[in-house]
Tab-separated table of C-alpha atoms and ligand atoms in Angstrom:
chain	number	residue	atom	x	y	z
A	1	MET	CA	84.524	100.740	109.470
A	2	LYS	CA	84.997	103.255	106.528
A	3	LEU	CA	88.520	102.684	105.013
A	4	ASP	CA	90.654	106.121	103.118
A	5	ILE	CA	92.870	103.666	101.786
A	6	LEU	CA	92.571	99.812	100.850
A	7	ALA	CA	95.533	97.433	99.685
A	8	PHE	CA	94.948	94.379	98.446
A	9	GLY	CA	97.716	91.955	97.503
A	10	VAL	CA	97.061	88.212	96.159
A	11	HIS	CA	99.900	86.448	98.603
A	12	PRO	CA	100.562	87.925	102.794
A	13	ASP	CA	103.891	89.778	101.944
A	14	ASP	CA	103.106	91.532	98.494
A	15	VAL	CA	102.060	94.793	99.919
A	16	GLU	CA	104.657	95.170	102.721
A	17	LEU	CA	106.875	94.851	99.802
A	18	SER	CA	105.296	97.130	97.196
A	19	CYS	CA	103.125	99.974	98.657
A	20	ALA	CA	103.461	99.305	102.896
A	21	GLY	CA	105.677	102.742	102.562
A	22	VAL	CA	102.265	104.237	101.580
A	23	LEU	CA	100.265	103.047	103.909
A	24	LEU	CA	102.811	104.441	106.588
A	25	VAL	CA	102.632	107.570	104.808
A	26	GLU	CA	99.005	108.375	104.827
A	27	LYS	CA	98.637	106.472	108.674
A	28	ALA	CA	100.961	109.345	109.834
A	29	LYS	CA	98.390	112.199	108.372
A	30	GLY	CA	95.570	110.330	110.098
A	31	LYS	CA	94.071	108.183	107.263
A	32	LYS	CA	92.715	104.509	108.045
A	33	THR	CA	94.462	102.684	105.802
A	34	GLY	CA	93.595	98.084	105.569
A	35	ILE	CA	95.055	95.639	104.046
A	36	ILE	CA	93.002	92.213	102.500
A	37	ASP	CA	95.413	88.903	101.330
A	38	LEU	CA	93.497	86.978	99.036
A	39	THR	CA	94.675	83.771	99.879
A	40	GLN	CA	97.590	82.440	102.411
A	41	GLY	CA	100.124	81.931	100.321
A	42	GLU	CA	99.883	78.072	101.123
A	43	LEU	CA	101.570	77.375	98.049
A	44	GLY	CA	104.628	78.988	99.488
A	45	THR	CA	107.739	76.918	99.689
A	46	ARG	CA	109.109	78.153	102.801
A	47	GLY	CA	106.758	78.565	105.358
A	48	THR	CA	102.693	77.541	106.279
A	49	ALA	CA	99.684	79.333	106.081
A	50	GLU	CA	99.761	79.355	110.163
A	51	THR	CA	103.447	80.834	109.935
A	52	ARG	CA	102.538	83.290	107.402
A	53	LYS	CA	99.282	84.200	109.014
A	54	LEU	CA	101.028	85.363	112.257
A	55	GLU	CA	103.547	87.045	110.142
A	56	ALA	CA	101.224	89.101	108.402
A	57	ALA	CA	99.602	89.609	111.648
A	58	ALA	CA	102.988	91.212	113.109
A	59	ALA	CA	103.319	93.523	110.123
A	60	ALA	CA	99.787	94.646	110.168
A	61	LYS	CA	100.903	95.807	113.777
A	62	ILE	CA	104.213	97.549	112.324
A	63	LEU	CA	102.155	99.417	110.008
A	64	GLY	CA	98.914	100.229	112.124
A	65	VAL	CA	96.433	99.376	110.043
A	66	ASP	CA	92.843	99.799	110.634
A	67	ILE	CA	92.142	96.190	109.984
A	68	ARG	CA	93.822	93.314	108.079
A	69	GLU	CA	91.691	90.319	106.580
A	70	ASN	CA	92.469	87.359	104.388
A	71	LEU	CA	89.383	85.982	102.034
A	72	GLU	CA	90.957	82.066	102.078
A	73	MET	CA	91.113	81.936	97.980
A	74	ALA	CA	93.547	78.863	96.609
A	75	ASP	CA	96.775	80.287	96.245
A	76	GLY	CA	97.829	79.613	92.864
A	77	PHE	CA	94.911	78.826	91.597
A	78	PHE	CA	91.649	81.916	92.255
A	79	GLN	CA	89.663	82.737	89.375
A	80	ASN	CA	88.583	86.084	88.372
A	81	ASP	CA	84.805	84.766	87.947
A	82	GLU	CA	82.036	85.992	89.336
A	83	THR	CA	82.611	84.389	92.637
A	84	HIS	CA	85.844	85.468	92.766
A	85	GLN	CA	85.254	89.098	92.147
A	86	ARG	CA	81.781	88.641	94.806
A	87	GLY	CA	84.247	88.016	97.412
A	88	VAL	CA	86.365	91.426	96.787
A	89	ILE	CA	83.268	93.172	95.728
A	90	THR	CA	81.574	92.444	99.642
A	91	ALA	CA	85.423	93.713	101.019
A	92	ILE	CA	85.129	96.804	98.881
A	93	ARG	CA	81.575	97.837	100.078
A	94	LYS	CA	82.732	96.742	103.698
A	95	TYR	CA	85.340	99.552	103.852
A	96	GLN	CA	84.268	101.835	100.985
A	97	PRO	CA	87.894	103.355	100.240
A	98	GLU	CA	88.250	106.131	98.704
A	99	ILE	CA	91.675	104.958	96.938
A	100	ILE	CA	92.512	100.689	96.273
A	101	LEU	CA	95.789	99.838	96.179
A	102	CYS	CA	96.159	96.511	94.232
A	103	ASN	CA	99.295	93.999	92.530
A	104	ALA	CA	100.730	94.789	89.705
A	105	PRO	CA	99.079	94.550	86.074
A	106	SER	CA	101.145	91.746	84.815
A	107	ASP	CA	104.240	90.596	87.472
A	108	ARG	CA	106.708	87.258	87.588
A	109	HIS	CA	104.519	84.683	89.443
A	110	PRO	CA	101.030	84.900	87.078
A	111	ASP	CA	99.117	85.765	90.853
A	112	HIS	CA	99.978	88.889	91.030
A	113	GLY	CA	98.330	89.867	87.065
A	114	ARG	CA	95.594	87.752	87.532
A	115	SER	CA	94.703	89.293	91.150
A	116	ALA	CA	95.451	92.767	89.244
A	117	LYS	CA	92.908	92.378	87.507
A	118	LEU	CA	90.017	90.942	89.870
A	119	VAL	CA	90.437	93.121	91.646
A	120	ALA	CA	90.382	96.350	89.385
A	121	ASP	CA	87.205	94.329	87.915
A	122	ALA	CA	85.799	94.080	90.982
A	123	ALA	CA	86.048	97.765	92.058
A	124	PHE	CA	84.584	98.854	89.080
A	125	LEU	CA	81.284	96.714	89.625
A	126	SER	CA	81.019	97.554	93.437
A	127	GLY	CA	79.216	100.577	91.899
A	128	LEU	CA	76.660	98.707	90.227
A	129	LYS	CA	73.179	99.014	92.077
A	130	LYS	CA	71.797	95.999	90.716
A	131	ILE	CA	74.412	93.406	92.188
A	132	GLU	CA	73.126	92.730	95.558
A	133	THR	CA	75.775	91.640	97.954
A	134	THR	CA	75.214	90.784	101.593
A	135	ASP	CA	77.456	91.678	104.344
A	136	GLY	CA	76.634	89.802	107.863
A	137	GLY	CA	73.117	89.353	106.515
A	138	THR	CA	72.643	93.366	105.411
A	139	THR	CA	72.546	94.439	102.121
A	140	GLN	CA	75.092	96.188	100.909
A	141	GLU	CA	75.224	99.619	99.045
A	142	ALA	CA	76.836	100.458	95.934
A	143	TRP	CA	80.569	101.537	96.142
A	144	ARG	CA	82.753	102.797	94.103
A	145	PRO	CA	86.417	103.518	94.839
A	146	LYS	CA	87.736	107.005	93.114
A	147	TYR	CA	91.135	105.343	91.856
A	148	VAL	CA	92.699	101.813	91.401
A	149	PHE	CA	96.321	101.933	92.020
A	150	HIS	CA	98.656	99.162	90.354
A	151	TYR	CA	102.165	98.937	92.581
A	152	ILE	CA	105.122	97.646	91.174
A	153	GLN	CA	106.224	94.137	92.708
A	154	ASP	CA	108.592	92.049	91.119
A	155	ARG	CA	109.323	93.024	87.079
A	156	LEU	CA	110.511	96.392	86.334
A	157	LEU	CA	107.284	98.139	85.580
A	158	GLN	CA	107.276	101.908	84.711
A	159	PRO	CA	105.531	104.195	86.968
A	160	ASN	CA	103.463	106.384	85.969
A	161	PHE	CA	104.091	108.418	90.021
A	162	VAL	CA	105.690	107.928	92.550
A	163	ILE	CA	106.109	108.295	96.130
A	164	ASP	CA	108.099	110.053	98.757
A	165	ILE	CA	109.021	106.962	101.551
A	166	THR	CA	111.860	108.200	102.952
A	167	ALA	CA	110.629	108.747	106.270
A	168	VAL	CA	109.273	105.440	106.570
A	169	PHE	CA	111.531	103.503	104.902
A	170	GLU	CA	113.067	102.060	107.694
A	171	LYS	CA	109.839	100.688	109.121
A	172	LYS	CA	108.550	99.769	105.634
A	173	LEU	CA	111.557	97.256	105.640
A	174	ASP	CA	110.589	96.069	109.589
A	175	ALA	CA	107.194	95.115	108.417
A	176	VAL	CA	108.625	92.760	105.730
A	177	LYS	CA	111.129	91.367	107.868
A	178	ALA	CA	108.647	90.190	109.930
A	179	TYR	CA	107.659	87.496	107.082
A	180	GLY	CA	110.685	85.482	109.135
A	181	THR	CA	109.716	82.336	107.244
A	182	GLN	CA	109.985	84.567	103.732
A	183	PHE	CA	112.897	86.318	103.573
A	184	HIS	CA	116.670	85.941	103.933
A	185	ASN	CA	117.140	84.384	107.674
A	186	PRO	CA	120.435	82.520	108.381
A	187	GLY	CA	118.396	80.965	110.906
A	188	SER	CA	116.353	78.937	108.334
A	189	ASN	CA	116.981	75.610	107.581
A	190	GLU	CA	114.280	75.645	104.573
A	191	PRO	CA	114.915	75.545	101.343
A	192	GLN	CA	116.730	78.283	99.515
A	193	THR	CA	113.615	80.399	97.060
A	194	TYR	CA	114.122	83.491	94.366
A	195	ILE	CA	112.930	85.056	97.620
A	196	SER	CA	115.174	83.819	100.352
A	197	THR	CA	118.512	84.862	99.059
A	198	PRO	CA	120.132	88.296	100.328
A	199	ASP	CA	119.910	89.807	97.247
A	200	PHE	CA	116.717	89.990	97.243
A	201	LEU	CA	116.246	92.126	99.672
A	202	GLU	CA	118.774	94.496	98.157
A	203	SER	CA	116.986	94.164	95.294
A	204	VAL	CA	113.775	95.948	96.911
A	205	ILE	CA	115.842	98.064	98.064
A	206	TYR	CA	117.355	99.123	95.665
A	207	ARG	CA	113.834	99.286	93.543
A	208	HIS	CA	112.827	102.288	96.341
A	209	LYS	CA	116.264	103.987	95.755
A	210	TRP	CA	115.862	104.125	92.097
A	211	PHE	CA	112.076	104.990	92.274
A	212	GLY	CA	113.212	107.611	94.747
A	213	LYS	CA	116.245	109.270	92.373
A	214	MET	CA	113.473	109.959	90.102
A	215	ILE	CA	112.277	112.580	92.306
A	216	GLY	CA	115.086	113.461	93.965
A	217	VAL	CA	114.623	111.946	97.571
A	218	LYS	CA	116.129	108.887	99.047
A	219	TYR	CA	113.090	105.880	98.722
A	220	ALA	CA	109.450	106.151	97.001
A	221	GLU	CA	107.391	103.900	95.267
A	222	GLY	CA	106.021	103.876	92.356
A	223	PHE	CA	102.277	103.342	91.110
A	224	ILE	CA	100.220	102.261	87.253
A	225	SER	CA	97.368	104.240	87.269
A	226	GLU	CA	94.633	103.549	84.241
A	227	LYS	CA	92.793	106.691	84.733
A	228	MET	CA	94.868	110.306	85.246
A	229	ILE	CA	95.902	111.667	87.833
A	230	GLY	CA	94.720	115.208	88.103
A	231	PHE	CA	96.294	117.749	91.227
A	232	ASP	CA	94.713	120.647	92.428
A	233	SER	CA	97.693	122.713	91.550
A	234	PHE	CA	101.112	122.289	91.768
A	235	ASP	CA	102.283	122.846	95.209
A	236	GLY	CA	101.883	118.871	95.628
A	237	PHE	CA	105.053	118.772	93.805
A	238	ILE	CA	108.184	117.705	95.333
A	239	LYS	CA	110.422	120.603	94.210
A	240	GLN	CA	114.187	119.179	93.695
A	241	ASN	CA	116.338	119.378	90.691
A	242	THR	CA	116.727	116.006	89.196
B	1	ZN	ZN1	102.946	87.652	96.258
């Protein structure tokens, strides 16, 4: 299946926290969307690989994505090396996305920056014909996505552009809350973590409000692009006084 937009996250819930709104916006326009998690988040203090798998499936259903896969790399210890790049290249060639979304280039969790570089490097290498990969015994065609955009997760990074997600914001939050073991849950007996306090969820909401304020809408998600972004005309802009 060919996808229009493929979002990579190193941990199940990275995509929900950072770019699920855009996936919902594009899905509503009829685009094919997908999520690939690099790891099962097995080092997380709360929950287990198994509970996170169920939560990821529930979130995928809320987001209406066409595919969600897990590459089962080692949480905390995967590397940006040939073996891991080949794994990501195989996934990119399988789904031939026009746009890739991936982790923030640097963040509180060191996995995020490493994953960002791994996916961006693999997206480039995927376009080189002489790198041979197979999927189910079939040799894959080279494929290079047109754009790789980094979403913004924990550290406050300056986005190059933001996208209005006001219309889908409640649904995005539902997808985040599908991770009942990870985020604030008064019924949980597990140890409190950086992301399980009520303040954390509030900070996620406020982040999107802040990005929204930049363009005169209620909520937005921000992205960083290493490549220059072009427009057909000024019509694509939101015309608000800010
Ligand atoms: Zn993460």
